Amino acid sequence: MENLLSRHRNISILVFVLFAEIVGLAVQVKRSTDTQSTRLIRLWTVSAVTPVEEGLGRIQAGIRSLWRGYFDLRGVRDENHALQAEIQRLRLQQVRVIEDAQQARRLQVLLGFKEQFISRTVPAQVIGSSGSDLSRMVYIDKGAQDGIRPDLAVVTADGVVGKVLRTFAGSSQVLLINDPSSGVGAILDKSRLQGVLKGSAAGETILEKVMADERVENGEKVLTSGGDQIFPKGMPIGTVTRVSSGSDLFLSIRVRPAANLSRLEEVLVITRVDEREPVVDQASRPVRAIDILANRLPSVPVKSAASKADAAQKAAALPATSATKPAAVSAATPDATAVVKTPAIRKPGISAASSGALPTSGRASKTPSVRVISDIGDTAAKPSAQLQPEKETGGEVQSQPTPNAEQPSGAAAKRDHAPSAVSPGEASGAEGSQGGAKPNTDQKQPPNPTTGDVPH
Amino acid sequence: MAITYTSREQIDVYRFPLPVAVGIPLVAIFLQSFLPVHFHFFYLFDLPLLVTIFFALARRNPVSGLLTGGVIGMLQDSLTHQPIGIYGIAKTVIGYGASSLGVKLDVENSGSRFLVTFGFYLLHDLVYFAVARGLVGQTSIWHWEHVASAALANAVLCIPLFALLDRFKRRT
C-alpha cells in the first residue's frame, strides 16, 4: 500500500486534496440554512480586497469628478435650457401627480390602509464584484459599522438592484436581482398580476408564477409587491420584454431591469421603512395644475369692492341656513378658506347666479362636484355650488353651471351641514370619476378639489 | 503548431520569488473583482485561472500546481456568495492537469499556450458545472456558445499575459 502511494504520489495527493475540498463543500451545503455564518477565508479575502478597491474607487471618482467638472462642460448651456423646459413641464405634471396621490391617500385613510414609507437610506458606492458571472453580486463600501445588515433592500433612482447578503465591518455583499438564487416579490403595474422575479443562469430576470392563461403585454411595468418583506411595495423593477410559456402552467416573463445592473456606481441601501397610516396633506391639497396655469395667464381684473360688498350683502341676506347649524358651518369653513387664492377666470353670469342661491362655505366644502376658484374673501360671498369642475381650454379656466344650481337651498344646506351624509362610497366615486379625467389638450377636467368630503 | 514532445531533461523548470508567487495570484483575484464593475465585458475573463495555468506550466510540479490551483480557487470562491470550494475543486484539477502536461510538452510558445489555455478553460468550466450541479445543487445551465467564446477570449488574453509573467520566472 505504501509502495503504491509513493509510486503514485502525485495522483494520491490530488485525490486527497479533492476529497478534502469535497468534504468541506458538503459541510457548507449542509449548513447552508445558517446564512449569518461567514467563513474565515471569506472574511480575510474580503478584508484584503475591499479596502484597495475602495481606495481605487475614490481615486477614480476624483478623476471623473475633475473631468466632469472642468473638461466635460461643452453643451451645458443648451442642456440647461432643455432642462429648464423639462422642469416646467414636470412641475405641471407633478401637480397632477400630487393631486392623484392625495386622492389615493384619502381613499387609503377611508379604508384603513397602511402605507410603507422609506424613512432612512444609506448611500453607498459599488467598489467590487464577485468577478464571476456565475455569482452575480457586488460589494459596496458600507458595512456593519454604517448600520447595514443582511436582507436590506438596495436600490437606485431607476429601480431595484438587490439585497444585502452579508455584511463585513466596512463593506457588504449585495446579491443582484439577476442572480439565480435571488427572488423578488413582483406585481405587474396594469394587470396587477403577482409573481416572483428570479434571475437566470444567463443573467436575465424572469417573472415566474404568473398563470399561463393570464394576458401580459410587452412593455408593461413590473413593480415590487412588498410580499417578500424586503423591498417596499411599489418600487420599479423593470419592464416586460418578452412573454413565453414557461414550465407547468405558468408564463415565463422576461423583464428588463429598470436599474442598469451592469453599470452600478452608487446605490442606496434602505435601512428603515416605516409603516403608518397615510395622512392627507392639507397644505398641498388645493394646489392644482389649473391654479398654476391661472397664475401664469393674464388675469382677469379683480372684482371691484362694490361688487364684493354686494355679494356679501346677498350672503348676509340668507343667514337662516347658516345659522341653523353653526357648528357644521364652522367645521366646514376651514375647507372653504383653504382654497387657493387664485385669479381664475370665471363666467360672471354664473357667479352672479350662484351668489344668491346658496350659502357659501358649507356648500363649497361638502359637495363632491363643487369647484371653488376664487379669492378667499370671495369664497365667503359667492357659493360655488353651481360650479362644475372647470373646463380648461388652452390654459383658460371656465366654469359651467350644473343642474344642482336649481336645487332648493334647504336641501343643499342639509347636505352642506351633514358631512357624514357623503358616504365614503360616494366620495370615492366622485373622486374616482374625477381622477379618471386625464388631462386633455382641449378639455381638461381637473381633479375634484373637494377634499372636505372625506370625514377626518 | 508548436507543441513539441520533449524529453524531461530538455524541459526547464522555473521557480518564482515568494513575493511574486503570492502577489500575482492576489493581484489577479483583486483585478477579477475590481475590473468587471467598470468594464462589464471583463466577466468573460478568468484571470485567476490564467495565473493558475501559468504557474502550473512553469513549475511543472503537479503537487505544487494542484495546491496553487486549490488555494487560488478558494480565494476566488470567497469573493462569491457560493459555498467555498467550487472554484477550488475546479482549479485544483486544472493545476494538476496543467503541471502534468507541462512535464510532457513544451508549452513555451504562444501557439501551444493558446491551445492549452483554450482546452483548460473548457475543462475548468466542465468541472465547475459538474460540481455546482452535482454537489451544490445549483441550477446552472451549460451554454456552449458562451463557454466557447469565453475560452477563446481567455486563450487570446493568455498570450500577452504569459509573456508579461515570463519576466518573473527564474530558472532552477
XYZ file of C-alpha atoms in Angstrom:
628
model
C 0.000 0.000 0.000
C 2.796 2.315 0.995
C 4.626 1.420 -2.141
C 1.545 2.134 -4.202
C 1.127 5.588 -2.662
C 4.755 6.501 -3.188
C 4.618 5.289 -6.758
C 1.530 7.351 -7.456
C 2.380 10.173 -5.137
C 1.021 12.993 -7.256
C -2.281 11.417 -8.041
C -2.670 10.398 -4.399
C -2.201 13.943 -3.267
C -4.663 15.128 -5.890
C -7.261 12.657 -4.679
C -6.668 13.623 -1.077
C -6.945 17.355 -1.768
C -10.071 16.888 -3.857
C -11.588 14.706 -1.175
C -10.880 17.348 1.459
C -12.404 20.049 -0.706
C -15.496 17.995 -1.400
C -15.969 17.260 2.284
C -15.575 20.945 3.066
C -18.106 21.805 0.381
C -20.564 19.221 1.631
C -20.343 20.597 5.145
C -21.111 24.083 3.889
C -24.013 22.923 1.758
C -25.485 21.078 4.717
C -25.204 24.198 6.858
C -26.468 26.486 4.138
C -29.521 27.430 6.215
C -27.258 29.370 8.509
C -26.888 32.433 6.320
C -25.256 34.516 9.003
C -22.102 32.432 9.234
C -19.078 33.724 7.417
C -16.042 31.608 6.683
C -12.757 32.909 7.940
C -11.192 32.696 4.488
C -14.058 34.803 3.143
C -13.519 37.386 5.849
C -9.801 37.552 5.148
C -10.186 37.815 1.404
C -12.863 40.469 1.573
C -10.918 42.400 4.204
C -7.850 42.313 1.975
C -9.545 43.149 -1.307
C -12.249 45.686 -0.494
C -10.063 48.431 1.088
C -7.906 48.506 -2.040
C -10.994 48.574 -4.222
C -12.422 51.361 -2.125
C -9.233 53.391 -2.456
C -9.070 52.876 -6.192
C -12.731 53.721 -6.470
C -12.135 57.028 -4.716
C -9.237 57.881 -6.969
C -11.347 57.019 -9.970
C -14.235 59.109 -8.662
C -11.868 62.029 -8.142
C -10.566 61.822 -11.684
C -14.082 61.504 -13.030
C -15.205 64.473 -10.990
C -12.301 66.506 -12.317
C -13.192 65.541 -15.847
C -16.849 66.297 -15.448
C -16.238 69.487 -13.541
C -13.772 71.140 -15.872
C -13.451 69.444 -19.210
C -16.801 67.963 -19.965
C -18.825 71.180 -19.928
C -19.449 71.534 -23.627
C -23.076 71.960 -24.473
C -24.042 72.652 -20.900
C -25.881 75.845 -21.795
C -28.103 74.134 -24.335
C -28.645 71.318 -21.957
C -29.551 73.800 -19.269
C -32.223 75.355 -21.468
C -33.630 71.972 -22.280
C -33.666 71.028 -18.633
C -35.413 74.259 -17.673
C -38.148 73.473 -20.145
C -38.324 69.977 -18.797
C -38.634 71.293 -15.269
C -41.542 73.485 -16.276
C -43.278 70.570 -17.872
C -42.611 68.293 -14.940
C -43.862 70.862 -12.463
C -47.229 70.832 -14.093
C -47.152 67.097 -14.226
C -46.129 66.948 -10.606
C -49.139 68.928 -9.525
C -51.327 66.430 -11.224
C -49.498 63.566 -9.587
C -49.724 65.184 -6.174
C -53.420 65.551 -6.663
C -53.736 61.893 -7.558
C -51.587 60.888 -4.615
C -53.712 62.952 -2.280
C -56.762 61.285 -3.638
C -55.221 57.865 -3.151
C -54.268 58.755 0.393
C -57.747 59.896 1.202
C -59.104 56.625 -0.013
C -56.461 54.741 1.943
C -57.450 56.630 5.062
C -61.025 55.675 4.440
C -60.131 52.042 4.039
C -57.669 51.994 6.914
C -54.745 51.037 4.713
C -51.200 51.381 5.922
C -48.510 52.776 3.709
C -44.837 51.995 3.664
C -42.541 54.988 3.791
C -38.840 54.781 3.168
C -37.628 56.835 6.052
C -33.900 56.219 6.031
C -31.371 55.282 3.392
C -27.616 54.970 3.324
C -25.853 55.916 0.081
C -23.074 53.571 -0.889
C -20.558 53.188 -3.663
C -20.132 49.979 -5.602
C -16.487 49.029 -5.225
C -16.218 45.487 -6.469
C -17.878 42.382 -7.741
C -17.632 38.647 -7.328
C -15.656 38.539 -10.545
C -17.736 35.655 -11.791
C -20.798 35.677 -13.996
C -21.965 32.625 -12.097
C -22.328 34.690 -8.942
C -23.994 38.000 -9.677
C -23.259 40.199 -6.751
C -21.383 43.377 -5.957
C -19.568 44.849 -2.993
C -20.484 48.216 -1.536
C -18.336 50.414 0.652
C -20.730 50.457 3.601
C -20.826 47.713 6.155
C -21.968 46.748 9.607
C -20.390 49.806 11.170
C -22.576 52.004 8.959
C -25.747 50.282 10.095
C -26.014 47.877 7.179
C -27.370 44.449 7.970
C -28.393 41.451 5.875
C -31.681 41.449 3.973
C -31.863 45.193 3.453
C -33.104 46.409 0.078
C -30.624 48.082 -2.259
C -31.973 50.406 -4.922
C -31.018 53.180 -7.300
C -33.093 56.059 -8.569
C -34.069 53.877 -11.503
C -35.196 50.826 -9.634
C -34.427 47.835 -7.511
C -30.867 46.491 -7.505
C -30.788 43.673 -4.982
C -30.499 42.921 -1.316
C -27.690 42.859 1.215
C -26.465 39.307 1.629
C -23.560 39.542 4.037
C -22.019 42.386 5.928
C -18.446 42.929 6.968
C -17.038 45.753 9.036
C -16.607 48.246 6.204
C -18.237 46.555 3.252
C -21.205 44.420 2.292
C -22.139 41.882 -0.318
C -25.191 42.758 -2.376
C -26.945 39.980 -4.253
C -28.280 41.345 -7.532
C -31.798 40.570 -8.690
C -30.468 38.774 -11.767
C -28.644 36.136 -9.757
C -30.298 32.710 -9.972
C -30.525 32.481 -6.201
C -32.364 35.770 -5.769
C -36.111 36.263 -5.627
C -38.239 39.392 -5.504
C -41.981 39.613 -4.944
C -43.281 41.444 -8.002
C -46.527 42.792 -9.362
C -47.402 43.898 -12.870
C -48.379 47.525 -12.989
C -51.505 47.385 -15.142
C -52.835 43.885 -14.793
C -51.911 43.685 -11.077
C -50.801 40.093 -11.504
C -48.344 38.955 -8.897
C -45.339 36.720 -9.357
C -41.783 36.088 -8.282
C -38.899 37.695 -10.112
C -35.881 35.431 -10.326
C -32.537 35.629 -12.026
C -31.405 33.117 -14.572
C -28.040 31.476 -15.147
C -27.591 33.720 -18.171
C -28.082 36.849 -16.080
C -31.625 37.612 -17.167
C -34.519 38.420 -14.898
C -37.614 36.278 -15.290
C -41.001 36.842 -13.719
C -42.416 33.477 -12.712
C -45.544 32.123 -11.093
C -47.942 34.004 -13.345
C -50.615 31.670 -14.657
C -50.423 30.802 -18.342
C -53.992 31.905 -19.040
C -53.282 35.477 -17.983
C -52.638 38.170 -20.519
C -49.398 40.088 -20.118
C -48.204 42.589 -22.665
C -44.724 43.653 -23.585
C -43.754 46.994 -22.171
C -45.760 46.605 -19.009
C -44.008 47.864 -15.910
C -43.082 45.494 -13.126
C -43.085 46.768 -9.554
C -42.243 45.296 -6.186
C -45.226 43.790 -4.467
C -43.852 44.053 -0.958
C -44.659 40.407 -0.363
C -41.049 39.431 0.219
C -40.785 41.708 3.262
C -37.532 43.107 1.920
C -38.418 45.546 -0.819
C -41.002 48.245 -0.101
C -44.091 47.996 -2.219
C -44.348 49.893 -5.489
C -40.690 50.292 -6.409
C -39.899 49.880 -10.109
C -38.187 46.641 -11.024
C -38.264 46.742 -14.786
C -40.272 46.335 -17.962
C -41.671 43.235 -19.600
C -39.756 42.479 -22.789
C -40.940 39.014 -23.752
C -43.701 36.689 -22.679
C -43.496 32.979 -23.365
C -44.915 29.823 -21.923
C -42.831 28.556 -19.060
C -42.808 25.389 -17.041
C -46.054 23.759 -15.931
C -48.968 26.147 -16.055
C -47.002 29.330 -15.679
C -45.765 32.001 -18.004
C -42.120 32.887 -18.337
C -41.982 36.655 -18.498
C -38.657 38.187 -19.324
C -38.089 41.516 -17.617
C -35.505 44.152 -18.432
C -34.349 45.620 -15.109
C -35.010 49.318 -14.630
C -31.660 49.766 -12.926
C -28.630 49.156 -15.080
C -27.159 46.236 -13.181
C -24.030 46.090 -15.271
C -23.124 49.711 -14.647
C -23.766 50.302 -10.990
C -21.843 53.091 -9.339
C -23.871 54.498 -6.480
C -26.710 52.750 -4.741
C -28.992 53.400 -1.804
C -29.465 50.917 0.981
C -32.890 51.241 2.571
C -32.179 50.892 6.244
C -35.575 51.831 7.573
C -39.094 51.532 6.271
C -41.933 52.919 8.358
C -45.420 51.641 8.100
C -48.086 54.110 9.028
C -51.463 55.263 8.009
C -51.356 57.917 5.342
C -52.092 61.499 6.269
C -53.871 63.775 3.888
C -51.721 66.785 3.359
C -53.903 69.786 3.979
C -51.451 72.313 2.706
C -50.884 70.874 -0.701
C -54.487 69.993 -1.325
C -55.701 72.984 -3.254
C -52.654 73.445 -5.451
C -53.651 72.298 -8.882
C -52.343 72.482 -12.370
C -55.008 74.924 -13.331
C -54.034 77.143 -10.438
C -50.507 77.313 -11.713
C -51.741 77.946 -15.207
C -54.105 80.583 -13.951
C -51.273 82.312 -12.164
C -49.303 82.444 -15.350
C -52.066 83.566 -17.613
C -53.075 87.209 -17.879
C -55.516 87.530 -15.056
C -58.960 88.964 -15.157
C -59.163 92.228 -13.232
C -60.085 91.691 -9.630
C -63.679 92.425 -8.862
C -64.405 95.831 -7.625
C -65.048 96.486 -3.978
C -68.625 97.429 -4.781
C -69.454 94.100 -6.322
C -67.810 92.331 -3.412
C -69.886 94.279 -0.972
C -72.974 93.456 -2.983
C -72.175 89.787 -2.844
C -71.532 89.974 0.865
C -74.910 91.608 1.338
C -76.617 88.830 -0.557
C -74.859 86.276 1.517
C -75.853 88.062 4.672
C -79.432 88.112 3.495
C -79.525 84.341 3.704
C -78.412 83.678 7.240
C -81.010 81.071 8.038
C -79.310 78.029 6.725
C -76.018 79.031 8.165
C -77.452 79.915 11.488
C -79.373 76.714 11.920
C -76.275 74.612 12.399
C -73.430 76.888 13.227
C -71.205 74.075 14.353
C -71.381 72.412 10.989
C -70.720 75.626 9.219
C -67.753 76.389 11.323
C -66.458 72.934 10.697
C -66.813 73.450 7.026
C -65.355 76.899 6.903
C -61.701 75.951 7.040
C -62.195 73.894 3.961
C -63.546 76.813 2.107
C -60.893 79.143 3.307
C -58.219 76.661 2.413
C -58.941 77.172 -1.218
C -56.051 78.707 -3.023
C -56.245 82.323 -3.757
C -56.092 82.464 -7.468
C -57.164 84.953 -10.059
C -59.081 82.389 -12.024
C -61.227 83.278 -14.963
C -64.894 82.838 -14.277
C -68.058 83.484 -16.104
C -69.609 86.444 -14.420
C -73.077 85.184 -15.116
C -72.527 82.004 -13.275
C -71.060 83.732 -10.321
C -73.941 86.104 -10.167
C -76.475 83.332 -10.409
C -74.795 81.331 -7.766
C -74.229 84.138 -5.397
C -77.803 84.471 -4.430
C -78.724 80.846 -4.454
C -76.923 79.092 -1.707
C -74.900 79.584 1.382
C -71.229 79.513 0.751
C -68.846 77.731 2.891
C -70.645 74.551 3.635
C -71.547 74.061 0.053
C -68.078 74.664 -1.102
C -66.637 72.153 1.246
C -69.159 69.375 1.213
C -70.343 68.800 -2.306
C -68.194 66.477 -4.303
C -68.843 68.212 -7.589
C -68.218 71.642 -6.186
C -65.365 73.651 -7.546
C -64.216 76.771 -5.853
C -61.895 79.082 -7.609
C -61.882 82.456 -6.121
C -60.181 84.719 -3.702
C -60.506 83.715 -0.116
C -62.610 86.756 0.553
C -64.697 85.959 -2.468
C -65.427 82.496 -1.242
C -67.453 83.816 1.609
C -69.517 85.890 -0.709
C -70.158 83.525 -3.594
C -71.260 79.979 -3.260
C -69.724 77.737 -5.767
C -72.267 75.005 -5.540
C -73.396 75.669 -9.023
C -69.994 75.393 -10.487
C -68.970 72.242 -12.130
C -65.377 71.292 -12.494
C -63.933 73.820 -14.805
C -63.118 73.280 -18.362
C -59.694 74.336 -19.203
C -59.166 75.395 -22.744
C -55.682 76.339 -23.634
C -54.997 77.465 -20.148
C -58.302 79.203 -19.818
C -60.277 78.144 -16.831
C -64.013 78.114 -17.235
C -66.866 77.123 -15.039
C -70.233 75.814 -16.029
C -73.492 75.652 -14.172
C -74.751 72.285 -13.083
C -78.265 71.005 -12.622
C -77.613 71.364 -8.919
C -77.792 75.048 -9.381
C -81.535 74.865 -9.280
C -81.567 72.746 -6.168
C -83.539 74.209 -3.320
C -81.361 75.852 -0.807
C -82.770 73.822 2.040
C -81.729 70.566 0.511
C -78.395 71.985 -0.286
C -77.976 73.163 3.239
C -78.895 69.772 4.529
C -76.115 68.205 2.569
C -73.817 71.027 3.458
C -74.158 70.629 7.124
C -74.058 66.919 7.348
C -70.613 65.756 6.411
C -71.444 62.171 7.192
C -74.168 62.285 4.603
C -71.500 61.863 2.000
C -70.616 58.258 2.298
C -67.142 57.001 1.580
C -68.511 55.248 -1.396
C -69.928 58.439 -2.735
C -66.756 60.263 -2.034
C -64.628 57.679 -3.665
C -66.941 57.500 -6.605
C -66.780 61.188 -7.083
C -63.082 61.199 -6.626
C -62.650 58.307 -8.919
C -64.605 59.844 -11.697
C -62.623 62.991 -11.341
C -59.354 61.200 -11.144
C -60.190 59.335 -14.284
C -60.474 62.537 -16.224
C -56.967 62.770 -17.503
C -55.543 65.961 -18.867
C -56.628 66.702 -22.368
C -55.330 69.402 -24.562
C -58.780 70.594 -25.402
C -60.815 69.741 -22.400
C -59.042 69.098 -19.188
C -61.117 68.243 -16.192
C -59.150 68.876 -13.063
C -59.401 66.506 -10.162
C -62.018 67.058 -7.590
C -60.807 69.527 -5.070
C -63.484 68.839 -2.544
C -61.354 67.077 -0.069
C -63.703 68.172 2.598
C -65.887 65.271 1.604
C -63.719 62.899 3.440
C -64.562 62.800 7.103
C -61.369 63.053 9.092
C 1.727 24.186 -34.423
C 4.418 24.447 -31.849
C 3.510 21.764 -29.387
C 6.528 19.506 -29.320
C 7.058 16.369 -27.357
C 10.300 16.669 -25.440
C 12.224 14.570 -23.008
C 12.135 15.515 -19.333
C 15.773 16.633 -19.412
C 15.100 19.177 -22.125
C 12.353 20.930 -20.178
C 13.249 23.841 -17.975
C 11.673 24.084 -14.570
C 11.165 27.541 -13.182
C 10.648 28.942 -9.746
C 9.364 32.268 -8.536
C 10.370 34.580 -5.682
C 7.922 34.427 -2.793
C 6.511 37.952 -3.291
C 5.766 37.088 -6.900
C 4.332 33.682 -6.068
C 1.993 35.244 -3.526
C 1.469 38.663 -5.058
C 0.495 37.699 -8.594
C -2.412 35.452 -7.587
C -3.636 38.111 -5.164
C -3.431 40.809 -7.820
C -5.267 38.538 -10.233
C -8.049 37.955 -7.733
C -8.242 41.640 -6.938
C -8.452 42.613 -10.614
C -11.043 39.936 -11.229
C -13.206 41.533 -8.561
C -12.484 45.154 -9.417
C -12.489 45.362 -13.201
C -15.910 43.879 -14.039
C -17.585 46.700 -12.124
C -16.088 49.205 -14.526
C -15.725 47.058 -17.638
C -18.590 44.653 -17.764
C -17.070 42.560 -20.555
C -14.338 41.538 -18.135
C -16.670 38.915 -16.706
C -15.652 36.893 -19.712
C -12.104 36.563 -18.451
C -10.845 34.433 -15.607
C -7.544 35.894 -14.502
C -7.120 33.529 -11.527
C -7.456 30.593 -13.902
C -4.837 32.027 -16.241
C -2.472 32.561 -13.337
C -3.074 29.003 -12.146
C -2.265 27.635 -15.583
C 0.818 29.810 -15.872
C 2.306 28.753 -12.546
C 1.474 25.125 -13.162
C 3.071 25.130 -16.583
C 6.156 26.960 -15.382
C 6.802 24.920 -12.238
C 5.946 21.628 -13.850
C 5.287 20.114 -10.478
C 1.850 18.516 -10.138
C 1.689 18.812 -6.356
C 2.687 22.436 -6.450
C 0.255 23.029 -9.311
C -2.739 21.476 -7.617
C -2.063 23.236 -4.330
C -1.638 26.590 -6.068
C -4.844 25.989 -8.008
C -6.717 24.939 -4.905
C -5.693 27.993 -2.907
C -6.397 30.428 -5.755
C -9.749 28.772 -6.377
C -10.806 29.003 -2.772
C -9.784 32.636 -2.579
C -11.896 33.243 -5.666
C -14.762 31.351 -4.051
C -14.570 33.552 -1.020
C -15.458 36.596 -3.113
C -18.667 34.986 -4.338
C -21.747 34.201 -2.326
C -21.485 30.496 -3.031
C -20.039 27.766 -0.840
C -16.248 27.843 -0.753
C -14.719 25.052 -2.780
C -16.453 25.058 -6.167
C -13.739 27.077 -7.852
C -11.284 25.395 -5.517
C -12.021 21.933 -6.859
C -12.071 23.120 -10.478
C -8.738 24.913 -10.186
C -7.150 22.050 -8.268
C -7.883 19.808 -11.215
C -6.594 22.428 -13.643
C -3.412 22.996 -11.636
C -2.716 19.313 -11.585
C -3.539 18.832 -15.244
C -1.526 21.826 -16.459
C 1.578 20.905 -14.494
C 1.322 17.287 -15.616
C 1.019 18.455 -19.177
C 3.888 20.871 -18.705
C 6.137 17.964 -17.771
C 5.442 16.247 -21.077
C 5.004 19.090 -23.532
C 6.902 22.199 -24.390
C 4.442 24.968 -23.744
C 6.763 27.936 -24.008
C 5.469 29.360 -27.229
C 2.329 31.302 -27.983
C 0.558 28.723 -30.098
C 0.796 25.973 -27.553
C -0.200 28.355 -24.771
C -3.258 29.393 -26.741
C -4.373 25.800 -27.249
C -3.586 24.705 -23.707
C -5.481 27.632 -22.205
C -8.440 27.093 -24.502
C -8.631 23.445 -23.527
C -8.146 24.001 -19.834
C -10.775 26.708 -19.761
C -13.294 24.241 -21.168
C -12.219 21.625 -18.651
C -12.418 24.155 -15.833
C -15.964 25.126 -16.718
C -16.926 21.500 -17.103
C -15.634 20.644 -13.628
C -17.240 23.753 -12.169
C -20.545 22.893 -13.810
C -20.405 19.303 -12.561
C -19.590 20.349 -9.001
C -22.160 23.157 -8.956
C -24.914 20.919 -10.201
C -23.919 17.635 -8.664
C -22.669 18.663 -5.245
C -24.160 22.064 -4.520
C -27.456 21.633 -6.370
C -27.280 24.826 -8.364
C -29.489 25.271 -11.387
C -26.721 26.331 -13.721
C -27.146 25.756 -17.436
C -24.378 24.882 -19.820
C -24.230 27.378 -22.669
C -21.844 26.119 -25.322
C -21.639 29.425 -27.152
C -20.846 31.353 -24.011
C -18.270 28.864 -22.758
C -16.579 28.608 -26.149
C -16.377 32.376 -26.597
C -15.042 32.812 -23.058
C -12.460 30.079 -23.689
C -11.391 31.849 -26.843
C -11.156 35.209 -25.105
C -9.072 33.754 -22.296
C -6.848 31.937 -24.746
C -6.197 35.214 -26.551
C -5.542 37.078 -23.318
C -3.133 34.443 -22.072
C -0.591 35.202 -24.787
C 0.350 38.739 -23.678
C -0.293 37.912 -20.038
C 2.026 34.909 -20.005
C 4.645 36.924 -21.872
C 4.404 39.544 -19.126
C 4.610 36.974 -16.346
C 7.582 35.259 -18.009
C 9.685 38.176 -16.782
C 9.292 36.970 -13.201
C 10.444 33.447 -13.904
C 13.779 32.199 -12.614
C 15.392 29.080 -13.933
C 16.239 26.489 -11.284
